[in-house]
mmCIF file of C-alpha atoms in Angstrom:
data_model
loop_
_atom_site.group_PDB
_atom_site.id
_atom_site.type_symbol
_atom_site.label_atom_id
_atom_site.label_comp_id
_atom_site.label_asym_id
_atom_site.label_seq_id
_atom_site.Cartn_x
_atom_site.Cartn_y
_atom_site.Cartn_z
ATOM 1 C CA MET A 29 -39.508 -53.030 -3.406
ATOM 2 C CA THR A 30 -37.394 -53.536 -0.803
ATOM 3 C CA LEU A 31 -33.962 -53.293 -0.804
ATOM 4 C CA ARG A 32 -31.352 -55.714 -0.210
ATOM 5 C CA PHE A 33 -28.643 -55.648 2.497
ATOM 6 C CA GLN A 34 -26.202 -54.900 0.114
ATOM 7 C CA ASP A 35 -27.971 -51.837 -1.120
ATOM 8 C CA TYR A 36 -27.868 -51.186 2.310
ATOM 9 C CA ARG A 37 -24.517 -51.368 3.372
ATOM 10 C CA ASN A 38 -23.466 -49.355 0.070
ATOM 11 C CA VAL A 39 -25.286 -46.493 1.160
ATOM 12 C CA PHE A 40 -24.041 -46.942 5.333
ATOM 13 C CA PHE A 41 -20.771 -46.994 3.640
ATOM 14 C CA GLY A 42 -21.370 -43.641 2.046
ATOM 15 C CA ALA A 43 -22.584 -42.066 4.643
ATOM 16 C CA ILE A 44 -20.008 -43.012 6.285
ATOM 17 C CA LEU A 45 -17.434 -41.459 3.915
ATOM 18 C CA ILE A 46 -18.756 -38.096 3.781
ATOM 19 C CA LEU A 47 -18.819 -38.342 7.492
ATOM 20 C CA VAL A 48 -15.533 -39.419 7.711
ATOM 21 C CA LEU A 49 -14.496 -36.333 4.726
ATOM 22 C CA LEU A 50 -16.129 -33.935 7.242
ATOM 23 C CA ALA A 51 -14.623 -34.981 10.723
ATOM 24 C CA ALA A 52 -11.129 -34.972 8.634
ATOM 25 C CA SER A 53 -11.824 -31.571 7.195
ATOM 26 C CA PRO A 54 -10.105 -29.196 9.752
ATOM 27 C CA ALA A 55 -6.932 -31.402 9.198
ATOM 28 C CA LEU A 56 -7.600 -30.554 5.538
ATOM 29 C CA SER A 57 -8.026 -27.042 6.150
ATOM 30 C CA SER A 58 -4.522 -26.755 6.888
ATOM 31 C CA VAL A 59 -3.135 -28.476 4.277
ATOM 32 C CA VAL A 60 -5.037 -26.759 1.337
ATOM 33 C CA SER A 61 -4.002 -23.527 0.943
ATOM 34 C CA SER A 62 -7.590 -21.130 0.334
ATOM 35 C CA GLN A 63 -5.844 -18.593 -2.208
ATOM 36 C CA LYS A 64 -8.561 -15.848 -2.442
ATOM 37 C CA GLY A 65 -10.341 -15.392 -5.741
ATOM 38 C CA GLY A 66 -11.368 -12.657 -6.906
ATOM 39 C CA GLU A 67 -9.933 -9.838 -9.611
ATOM 40 C CA LYS A 68 -6.233 -7.800 -7.377
ATOM 41 C CA PHE A 69 -7.085 -4.547 -8.701
ATOM 42 C CA SER A 70 -5.589 -1.240 -6.796
ATOM 43 C CA ASP A 71 -8.207 2.091 -7.205
ATOM 44 C CA ILE A 72 -7.080 5.854 -6.840
ATOM 45 C CA TRP A 73 -9.674 8.568 -6.184
ATOM 46 C CA LEU A 74 -9.950 12.101 -6.175
ATOM 47 C CA LEU A 75 -12.512 13.880 -3.671
ATOM 48 C CA GLY A 76 -13.848 17.368 -3.351
ATOM 49 C CA PRO A 77 -12.961 19.738 -0.492
ATOM 50 C CA ASN A 78 -16.016 18.451 1.178
ATOM 51 C CA HIS A 79 -15.395 14.882 0.915
ATOM 52 C CA VAL A 80 -17.492 14.537 -1.700
ATOM 53 C CA ALA A 81 -16.976 14.044 -5.740
ATOM 54 C CA GLU A 82 -17.455 17.045 -6.269
ATOM 55 C CA ASP A 83 -17.453 20.644 -6.251
ATOM 56 C CA TYR A 84 -13.187 20.396 -7.316
ATOM 57 C CA PRO A 85 -11.419 23.702 -7.681
ATOM 58 C CA PHE A 86 -11.622 24.575 -10.983
ATOM 59 C CA ASN A 87 -11.126 28.443 -11.564
ATOM 60 C CA ILE A 88 -7.953 29.315 -9.685
ATOM 61 C CA SER A 89 -5.776 32.110 -9.421
ATOM 62 C CA VAL A 90 -2.142 33.093 -7.925
ATOM 63 C CA GLY A 91 -2.649 32.893 -4.320
ATOM 64 C CA ASP A 92 -5.783 31.318 -3.113
ATOM 65 C CA THR A 93 -5.276 28.071 -1.343
ATOM 66 C CA TYR A 94 -7.762 24.750 -2.878
ATOM 67 C CA THR A 95 -7.542 21.360 -1.079
ATOM 68 C CA VAL A 96 -8.613 17.670 -2.970
ATOM 69 C CA TYR A 97 -8.640 14.115 -0.560
ATOM 70 C CA LEU A 98 -6.538 11.799 -2.470
ATOM 71 C CA GLY A 99 -7.362 8.106 -1.576
ATOM 72 C CA VAL A 100 -6.481 4.698 -2.763
ATOM 73 C CA GLY A 101 -7.884 1.381 -2.171
ATOM 74 C CA ASN A 102 -6.090 -1.920 -2.189
ATOM 75 C CA HIS A 103 -7.716 -5.222 -3.350
ATOM 76 C CA MET A 104 -4.716 -6.761 -4.408
ATOM 77 C CA GLY A 105 -4.583 -10.005 -1.581
ATOM 78 C CA GLY A 106 -2.009 -8.759 0.206
ATOM 79 C CA SER A 107 -0.621 -5.431 1.661
ATOM 80 C CA MET A 108 0.111 -2.914 -1.093
ATOM 81 C CA TYR A 109 3.201 -0.424 -0.400
ATOM 82 C CA TYR A 110 1.954 2.660 -2.965
ATOM 83 C CA LEU A 111 4.326 5.360 -4.157
ATOM 84 C CA ILE A 112 1.483 8.427 -5.635
ATOM 85 C CA TYR A 113 3.132 11.027 -8.214
ATOM 86 C CA VAL A 114 2.088 14.411 -8.273
ATOM 87 C CA LYS A 115 1.961 16.164 -11.706
ATOM 88 C CA PHE A 116 1.362 19.191 -13.745
ATOM 89 C CA ARG A 117 1.256 19.405 -17.594
ATOM 90 C CA ASN A 118 -0.718 21.369 -19.956
ATOM 91 C CA GLN A 119 -3.349 20.164 -23.052
ATOM 92 C CA SER A 120 -0.572 19.036 -25.314
ATOM 93 C CA GLN A 121 1.676 17.501 -22.509
ATOM 94 C CA SER A 122 1.131 13.421 -22.185
ATOM 95 C CA LEU A 123 -0.892 12.205 -19.897
ATOM 96 C CA PRO A 124 0.366 8.120 -18.666
ATOM 97 C CA ASN A 125 -1.280 5.526 -21.743
ATOM 98 C CA ALA A 126 -3.175 3.405 -20.225
ATOM 99 C CA THR A 127 -3.087 0.739 -23.508
ATOM 100 C CA LEU A 128 1.285 0.595 -22.858
ATOM 101 C CA SER A 129 0.511 0.484 -19.167
ATOM 102 C CA THR A 130 3.835 3.475 -19.213
ATOM 103 C CA PRO A 131 3.686 6.804 -17.007
ATOM 104 C CA SER A 132 3.769 10.184 -18.305
ATOM 105 C CA PRO A 133 7.112 11.162 -19.590
ATOM 106 C CA LEU A 134 7.282 14.272 -17.470
ATOM 107 C CA PRO A 135 8.551 14.767 -14.319
ATOM 108 C CA ALA A 136 7.349 14.309 -10.713
ATOM 109 C CA HIS A 137 6.972 17.335 -8.524
ATOM 110 C CA TYR A 138 5.951 15.511 -5.555
ATOM 111 C CA ASP A 139 4.999 12.043 -4.392
ATOM 112 C CA LEU A 140 3.397 10.604 -1.375
ATOM 113 C CA ARG A 141 3.758 7.510 -0.025
ATOM 114 C CA ALA A 142 0.844 4.827 1.112
ATOM 115 C CA PHE A 143 1.270 1.336 2.925
ATOM 116 C CA VAL A 144 -2.503 -0.015 2.672
ATOM 117 C CA GLN A 145 -3.775 -3.674 3.911
ATOM 118 C CA ASP A 146 -5.658 -5.782 2.014
ATOM 119 C CA GLU A 147 -9.237 -4.429 1.343
ATOM 120 C CA GLY A 148 -7.785 -1.326 3.280
ATOM 121 C CA THR A 149 -7.844 2.507 1.908
ATOM 122 C CA TRP A 150 -5.775 5.640 2.563
ATOM 123 C CA GLU A 151 -6.521 8.755 2.075
ATOM 124 C CA ARG A 152 -4.594 11.991 2.387
ATOM 125 C CA PRO A 153 -5.676 16.170 1.824
ATOM 126 C CA ILE A 154 -3.409 17.714 -1.239
ATOM 127 C CA VAL A 155 -3.609 21.220 -0.380
ATOM 128 C CA PHE A 156 -2.190 23.023 -3.613
ATOM 129 C CA SER A 157 -2.038 26.624 -4.246
ATOM 130 C CA VAL A 158 -0.363 28.394 -7.067
ATOM 131 C CA ALA A 159 2.509 30.391 -5.722
ATOM 132 C CA GLN A 160 3.945 32.324 -9.406
ATOM 133 C CA ALA A 161 1.979 32.863 -12.788
ATOM 134 C CA ALA A 162 1.927 34.869 -15.653
ATOM 135 C CA HIS A 163 -0.616 35.945 -18.071
ATOM 136 C CA ALA A 164 0.690 37.388 -21.449
ATOM 137 C CA GLY A 165 -1.060 37.875 -24.845
ATOM 138 C CA ASN A 166 -2.473 34.174 -25.413
ATOM 139 C CA SER A 167 -0.721 32.366 -23.045
ATOM 140 C CA SER A 168 -0.420 31.502 -19.575
ATOM 141 C CA PHE A 169 2.745 30.740 -17.566
ATOM 142 C CA VAL A 170 2.517 28.846 -14.391
ATOM 143 C CA ASP A 171 5.701 29.085 -12.562
ATOM 144 C CA SER A 172 5.216 27.180 -9.389
ATOM 145 C CA LEU A 173 2.740 25.558 -6.947
ATOM 146 C CA ILE A 174 2.302 25.134 -3.381
ATOM 147 C CA LEU A 175 2.047 21.846 -2.653
ATOM 148 C CA ASN A 176 1.290 20.851 0.642
ATOM 149 C CA GLY A 177 3.392 22.863 1.895
ATOM 150 C CA ARG A 178 6.556 22.144 -0.454
ATOM 151 C CA SER A 179 7.653 25.086 -3.074
ATOM 152 C CA VAL A 180 7.335 23.331 -6.086
ATOM 153 C CA TRP A 181 8.576 24.710 -9.572
ATOM 154 C CA VAL A 182 6.030 23.311 -12.904
ATOM 155 C CA ASN A 183 7.386 25.487 -15.562
ATOM 156 C CA SER A 184 4.309 25.045 -17.804
ATOM 157 C CA THR A 185 2.916 27.291 -20.422
ATOM 158 C CA ALA A 186 -1.063 26.823 -21.877
ATOM 159 C CA VAL A 187 -2.107 28.762 -24.428
ATOM 160 C CA TRP A 188 -5.677 30.355 -24.682
ATOM 161 C CA ASP A 189 -8.244 27.311 -26.016
ATOM 162 C CA SER A 190 -11.094 29.424 -27.359
ATOM 163 C CA GLU A 191 -12.865 26.505 -27.981
ATOM 164 C CA LYS A 192 -13.399 26.155 -23.830
ATOM 165 C CA GLY A 193 -12.222 29.671 -23.148
ATOM 166 C CA GLY A 194 -9.024 29.160 -21.003
ATOM 167 C CA PHE A 195 -5.873 28.796 -19.919
ATOM 168 C CA TYR A 196 -6.227 24.853 -19.376
ATOM 169 C CA TYR A 197 -3.242 22.459 -16.705
ATOM 170 C CA GLN A 198 -4.380 19.374 -15.270
ATOM 171 C CA LEU A 199 -2.684 18.358 -11.514
ATOM 172 C CA PHE A 200 -2.837 14.836 -12.718
ATOM 173 C CA PHE A 201 -1.371 11.661 -9.532
ATOM 174 C CA GLU A 202 -0.124 8.958 -11.254
ATOM 175 C CA LEU A 203 -0.090 5.425 -8.448
ATOM 176 C CA TRP A 204 2.965 3.322 -8.563
ATOM 177 C CA VAL A 205 3.471 0.176 -6.383
ATOM 178 C CA TYR A 206 6.529 -1.459 -4.761
ATOM 179 C CA ASN A 207 8.317 -4.364 -6.310
ATOM 180 C CA ALA A 208 9.807 -6.100 -4.018
ATOM 181 C CA SER A 209 11.942 -8.604 -6.098
ATOM 182 C CA SER A 210 13.423 -5.706 -7.966
ATOM 183 C CA ASP A 211 13.545 -3.282 -4.991
ATOM 184 C CA SER A 212 11.788 -0.350 -6.803
ATOM 185 C CA PHE A 213 8.211 0.882 -7.663
ATOM 186 C CA GLN A 214 6.685 0.084 -10.943
ATOM 187 C CA PHE A 215 3.773 1.864 -12.917
ATOM 188 C CA HIS A 216 0.649 0.208 -12.012
ATOM 189 C CA ASN A 217 -1.293 1.876 -14.469
ATOM 190 C CA ARG A 218 -3.397 4.195 -12.099
ATOM 191 C CA PHE A 219 -4.453 7.277 -12.768
ATOM 192 C CA VAL A 220 -6.143 10.492 -11.907
ATOM 193 C CA GLY A 221 -6.741 14.524 -12.130
ATOM 194 C CA ILE A 222 -7.858 17.641 -12.195
ATOM 195 C CA TRP A 223 -8.847 19.934 -15.119
ATOM 196 C CA LEU A 224 -7.738 23.899 -13.950
ATOM 197 C CA ASN A 225 -8.472 27.002 -15.506
ATOM 198 C CA MET A 226 -5.838 29.389 -14.521
ATOM 199 C CA THR A 227 -8.020 33.295 -14.358
ATOM 200 C CA GLY A 228 -5.744 35.273 -12.886
ATOM 201 C CA MET B 26 45.847 54.105 21.861
ATOM 202 C CA LEU B 27 46.556 52.036 19.202
ATOM 203 C CA ARG B 28 48.856 52.547 16.906
ATOM 204 C CA ALA B 29 48.804 52.721 12.526
ATOM 205 C CA ASP B 30 50.442 49.348 12.781
ATOM 206 C CA ARG B 31 48.618 47.659 14.942
ATOM 207 C CA LEU B 32 45.323 48.829 13.479
ATOM 208 C CA TRP B 33 46.293 47.703 10.378
ATOM 209 C CA PHE B 34 46.733 44.254 11.531
ATOM 210 C CA LEU B 35 43.566 44.235 13.506
ATOM 211 C CA SER B 36 41.499 44.998 10.452
ATOM 212 C CA TRP B 37 43.079 42.804 8.103
ATOM 213 C CA ALA B 38 42.226 39.511 10.223
ATOM 214 C CA ILE B 39 38.819 40.669 11.296
ATOM 215 C CA LEU B 40 38.542 40.458 6.823
ATOM 216 C CA PHE B 41 40.675 37.324 7.241
ATOM 217 C CA LEU B 42 37.814 35.329 9.917
ATOM 218 C CA ALA B 43 34.891 37.214 8.148
ATOM 219 C CA LEU B 44 35.871 35.767 4.861
ATOM 220 C CA SER B 45 36.830 32.205 6.340
ATOM 221 C CA SER B 46 33.777 32.339 7.745
ATOM 222 C CA VAL B 47 32.071 32.502 4.293
ATOM 223 C CA TRP B 48 34.043 30.532 2.768
ATOM 224 C CA LEU B 49 33.948 27.904 5.551
ATOM 225 C CA GLY B 50 29.832 28.032 5.286
ATOM 226 C CA SER B 51 30.090 27.611 1.488
ATOM 227 C CA VAL B 52 32.010 24.218 2.036
ATOM 228 C CA LEU B 53 30.262 23.082 4.585
ATOM 229 C CA ALA B 54 27.056 23.456 3.487
ATOM 230 C CA PRO B 55 27.029 21.139 0.229
ATOM 231 C CA THR B 56 28.502 18.508 2.766
ATOM 232 C CA ASP B 57 25.115 18.862 4.954
ATOM 233 C CA ARG B 58 22.641 18.728 1.648
ATOM 234 C CA TYR B 59 24.895 16.128 0.791
ATOM 235 C CA VAL B 60 24.129 13.960 4.641
ATOM 236 C CA ALA B 61 20.479 15.316 4.141
ATOM 237 C CA VAL B 62 20.028 13.741 0.463
ATOM 238 C CA SER B 63 21.708 10.439 2.007
ATOM 239 C CA SER B 64 19.965 10.000 4.837
ATOM 240 C CA ILE B 65 16.330 10.981 2.999
ATOM 241 C CA SER B 66 17.840 7.521 0.160
ATOM 242 C CA GLU B 67 18.795 5.237 3.711
ATOM 243 C CA ALA B 68 15.103 6.092 4.713
ATOM 244 C CA GLU B 69 13.240 5.556 1.259
ATOM 245 C CA GLN B 70 15.146 1.890 1.599
ATOM 246 C CA SER B 71 14.793 1.625 5.466
ATOM 247 C CA LEU B 72 10.787 1.462 4.465
ATOM 248 C CA GLY B 73 10.851 -0.626 1.424
ATOM 249 C CA GLN B 74 12.933 -3.090 3.497
ATOM 250 C CA ALA B 75 10.750 -2.772 6.183
ATOM 251 C CA PHE B 76 7.406 -3.546 3.985
ATOM 252 C CA VAL B 77 9.131 -6.879 2.850
ATOM 253 C CA ALA B 78 9.727 -8.047 6.783
ATOM 254 C CA VAL B 79 5.764 -6.905 7.218
ATOM 255 C CA SER B 80 4.645 -8.883 3.996
ATOM 256 C CA GLY B 81 5.990 -11.777 5.007
ATOM 257 C CA ALA B 82 4.831 -12.065 8.131
ATOM 258 C CA GLU B 83 1.148 -11.595 7.134
ATOM 259 C CA LYS B 84 1.942 -14.364 4.707
ATOM 260 C CA GLY B 85 2.681 -16.416 7.693
ATOM 261 C CA GLY B 86 -0.639 -15.070 9.525
ATOM 262 C CA ALA B 87 0.173 -12.306 11.948
ATOM 263 C CA ASN B 88 -1.894 -9.742 11.873
ATOM 264 C CA VAL B 89 0.410 -6.530 10.857
ATOM 265 C CA SER B 90 -2.680 -3.876 10.903
ATOM 266 C CA ARG B 91 -0.305 -1.793 13.460
ATOM 267 C CA LEU B 92 3.050 -1.800 11.779
ATOM 268 C CA LEU B 93 1.470 -0.675 8.572
ATOM 269 C CA ILE B 94 -0.155 1.996 10.902
ATOM 270 C CA LYS B 95 3.749 2.500 12.120
ATOM 271 C CA LEU B 96 4.906 2.759 8.459
ATOM 272 C CA ASN B 97 2.602 5.142 7.219
ATOM 273 C CA ASP B 98 3.868 7.316 10.108
ATOM 274 C CA GLY B 99 7.705 6.161 8.731
ATOM 275 C CA ALA B 100 6.435 7.452 5.342
ATOM 276 C CA ASP B 101 4.796 11.040 6.580
ATOM 277 C CA LEU B 102 7.880 11.458 8.273
ATOM 278 C CA LEU B 103 10.051 11.303 5.480
ATOM 279 C CA SER B 104 8.006 13.356 3.142
ATOM 280 C CA GLN B 105 8.220 16.129 6.073
ATOM 281 C CA SER B 106 12.054 15.373 5.375
ATOM 282 C CA GLN B 107 11.846 15.906 1.794
ATOM 283 C CA LEU B 108 9.823 18.938 2.725
ATOM 284 C CA ALA B 109 12.491 20.310 4.869
ATOM 285 C CA LEU B 110 15.066 19.457 2.011
ATOM 286 C CA GLY B 111 13.911 21.720 -0.103
ATOM 287 C CA ALA B 112 13.384 24.272 2.324
ATOM 288 C CA GLY B 113 17.353 24.436 2.943
ATOM 289 C CA ASN B 114 16.707 23.050 6.179
ATOM 290 C CA PHE B 115 19.585 20.703 5.357
ATOM 291 C CA ASP B 116 19.966 19.236 9.288
ATOM 292 C CA GLU B 117 16.057 19.073 10.166
ATOM 293 C CA ALA B 118 15.914 17.049 6.890
ATOM 294 C CA ALA B 119 18.691 14.645 8.357
ATOM 295 C CA SER B 120 16.926 14.277 11.718
ATOM 296 C CA LEU B 121 13.467 13.655 10.123
ATOM 297 C CA ALA B 122 14.778 11.194 7.466
ATOM 298 C CA ASN B 123 16.835 9.694 10.787
ATOM 299 C CA SER B 124 13.335 9.266 12.401
ATOM 300 C CA SER B 125 11.750 7.510 9.682
ATOM 301 C CA ILE B 126 14.915 5.206 9.180
ATOM 302 C CA ALA B 127 14.811 4.373 13.269
ATOM 303 C CA LEU B 128 11.321 3.724 12.996
ATOM 304 C CA SER B 129 11.220 1.701 9.713
ATOM 305 C CA GLY B 130 13.972 -0.752 11.820
ATOM 306 C CA GLN B 131 11.622 -1.007 14.793
ATOM 307 C CA VAL B 132 9.077 -2.063 12.079
ATOM 308 C CA ARG B 133 11.421 -5.023 10.875
ATOM 309 C CA ASP B 134 12.305 -5.949 14.112
ATOM 310 C CA GLU B 135 8.526 -6.027 14.947
ATOM 311 C CA ALA B 136 7.518 -8.002 11.571
ATOM 312 C CA ALA B 137 10.546 -10.784 12.180
ATOM 313 C CA ARG B 138 9.299 -10.931 16.343
ATOM 314 C CA LEU B 139 5.844 -11.774 15.063
ATOM 315 C CA SER B 140 6.796 -13.525 11.683
ATOM 316 C CA VAL B 141 7.666 -16.151 14.523
ATOM 317 C CA GLU B 142 5.046 -15.892 16.593
ATOM 318 C CA ALA B 143 2.692 -16.311 13.786
ATOM 319 C CA GLY B 144 4.975 -19.759 12.618
ATOM 320 C CA TYR B 145 4.951 -21.033 15.797
ATOM 321 C CA ALA B 146 0.791 -20.399 16.467
ATOM 322 C CA ALA B 147 0.263 -22.056 13.096
ATOM 323 C CA VAL B 148 2.056 -25.452 13.985
ATOM 324 C CA ASP B 149 0.201 -25.441 17.569
ATOM 325 C CA ARG B 150 -2.963 -24.483 14.835
ATOM 326 C CA ASP B 151 -2.101 -27.306 12.130
ATOM 327 C CA TRP B 152 -1.054 -29.909 15.307
ATOM 328 C CA LEU B 153 -5.040 -29.246 17.269
ATOM 329 C CA TYR B 154 -6.797 -29.566 13.678
ATOM 330 C CA LEU B 155 -5.092 -32.369 13.819
ATOM 331 C CA MET B 156 -6.458 -33.878 16.797
ATOM 332 C CA VAL B 157 -9.629 -32.730 16.753
ATOM 333 C CA SER B 158 -9.449 -34.924 13.017
ATOM 334 C CA VAL B 159 -8.856 -38.066 14.576
ATOM 335 C CA VAL B 160 -10.578 -37.883 17.862
ATOM 336 C CA ALA B 161 -13.245 -37.112 15.324
ATOM 337 C CA ILE B 162 -12.444 -39.648 12.636
ATOM 338 C CA SER B 163 -12.059 -42.663 14.781
ATOM 339 C CA ILE B 164 -15.093 -41.326 16.591
ATOM 340 C CA VAL B 165 -17.580 -41.896 13.457
ATOM 341 C CA LEU B 166 -15.577 -45.151 12.817
ATOM 342 C CA VAL B 167 -15.912 -46.493 16.304
ATOM 343 C CA VAL B 168 -20.149 -45.498 16.061
ATOM 344 C CA SER B 169 -20.243 -46.593 12.359
ATOM 345 C CA ALA B 170 -19.177 -49.981 13.520
ATOM 346 C CA ILE B 171 -21.397 -50.699 15.941
ATOM 347 C CA GLY B 172 -23.967 -49.026 14.025
ATOM 348 C CA TYR B 173 -23.599 -51.606 10.851
ATOM 349 C CA ARG B 174 -23.024 -54.678 13.151
ATOM 350 C CA ARG B 175 -26.200 -53.775 15.168
ATOM 351 C CA PHE B 176 -28.281 -53.563 11.733
ATOM 352 C CA LYS B 177 -26.412 -56.098 10.188
ATOM 353 C CA GLN B 178 -28.032 -58.523 13.125
ATOM 354 C CA TYR B 179 -31.647 -56.687 12.723
ATOM 355 C CA TYR B 180 -31.539 -56.850 9.130
ATOM 356 C CA TYR B 181 -31.023 -60.861 9.156
ATOM 357 C CA GLY B 182 -33.122 -61.319 12.120
ATOM 358 C CA ARG B 183 -35.664 -59.660 9.966
ATOM 359 C CA LEU B 184 -35.114 -62.073 7.375
ATOM 360 C CA LEU B 185 -35.506 -65.146 9.577
ATOM 361 C CA LYS B 186 -38.333 -64.442 11.287
ATOM 362 C CA MET B 187 -40.328 -63.994 7.378
ATOM 363 C CA LYS B 188 -42.762 -66.568 6.228
ATOM 364 C CA PRO B 189 -42.149 -68.190 3.329
ATOM 365 C CA LYS B 190 -45.175 -67.975 0.951
ATOM 366 C CA VAL B 191 -45.455 -70.388 -1.758
ATOM 367 C CA ALA B 192 -46.399 -69.066 -5.039
ATOM 368 C CA LYS B 193 -49.718 -70.748 -6.674
ATOM 369 C CA ALA B 194 -48.805 -71.957 -10.188
#
């Protein structure tokens, strides 16, 4: 079967159209915005003293110093300004509510600020120790901590957990993000923490 | 040798000076604290404003990684300032907060400059892309027109050379 001239012509014009579009692609690229696809999110993590996800401090005592590494990753499609609130609680006090996206009502004892480029990470050591604590009967009272050299009053009491056998506290970190339009920080619904057993 | 009334006056003067210095200390300390706290508050605001400027430059196509490092330095200064405030070193706290404010100001200025440069670079790039496209489209059209014409001549030339066949009934 042989093609008629009109058929050849259609194929020819089709090829020309494709070539013209290819030739116009540099100019079109500056008009069409290149929006990045994919999910936008941030992450926050804690690593142990050896910079791996193990050997986290657990059994702690007054005067001893412990180190963890706090990290933040940005996958939001642009640079971000984060604020990390450091909070301390006992077993009965509230954590942030992930369902309602609300932070813990507990006061922040320390804060860290991080500017992170898109697809970048930020990490800082968190060195802490219990400065003052006391035990009385089946309760333990932590008066103050030293966080990265700063003395902070936490005034937290834990009762003896007979099931797990210890006085449990949690040091946790809430991730907040800067909102330029309101010139304020908003809870980013991300947090991470470690459990600590106050032994003495 | 001092007389008794002079001695009495001297002792009262010393006591007055001592009490005055205590009173002045208690009056001035909150002032120092107030200065430090307001400097820290200003440093926090400056960091936010600097970030907005950096974010704008980034959206304009500027490379802001160096500026983000500086902003993190500013944040560290602010953190140290808060540490000094907590320890009662108000002068040091104010000084560190002021350093953070100065760094934020530098970042803001640099971000504005980078933003303008990125704007010019984007215009230059757009013009270059436009010229490349115009030249490329022109070449495609000219070559296509010549090719079309040649093919048309070839096709009809070949058609005219064909011998008609008579089909048998």
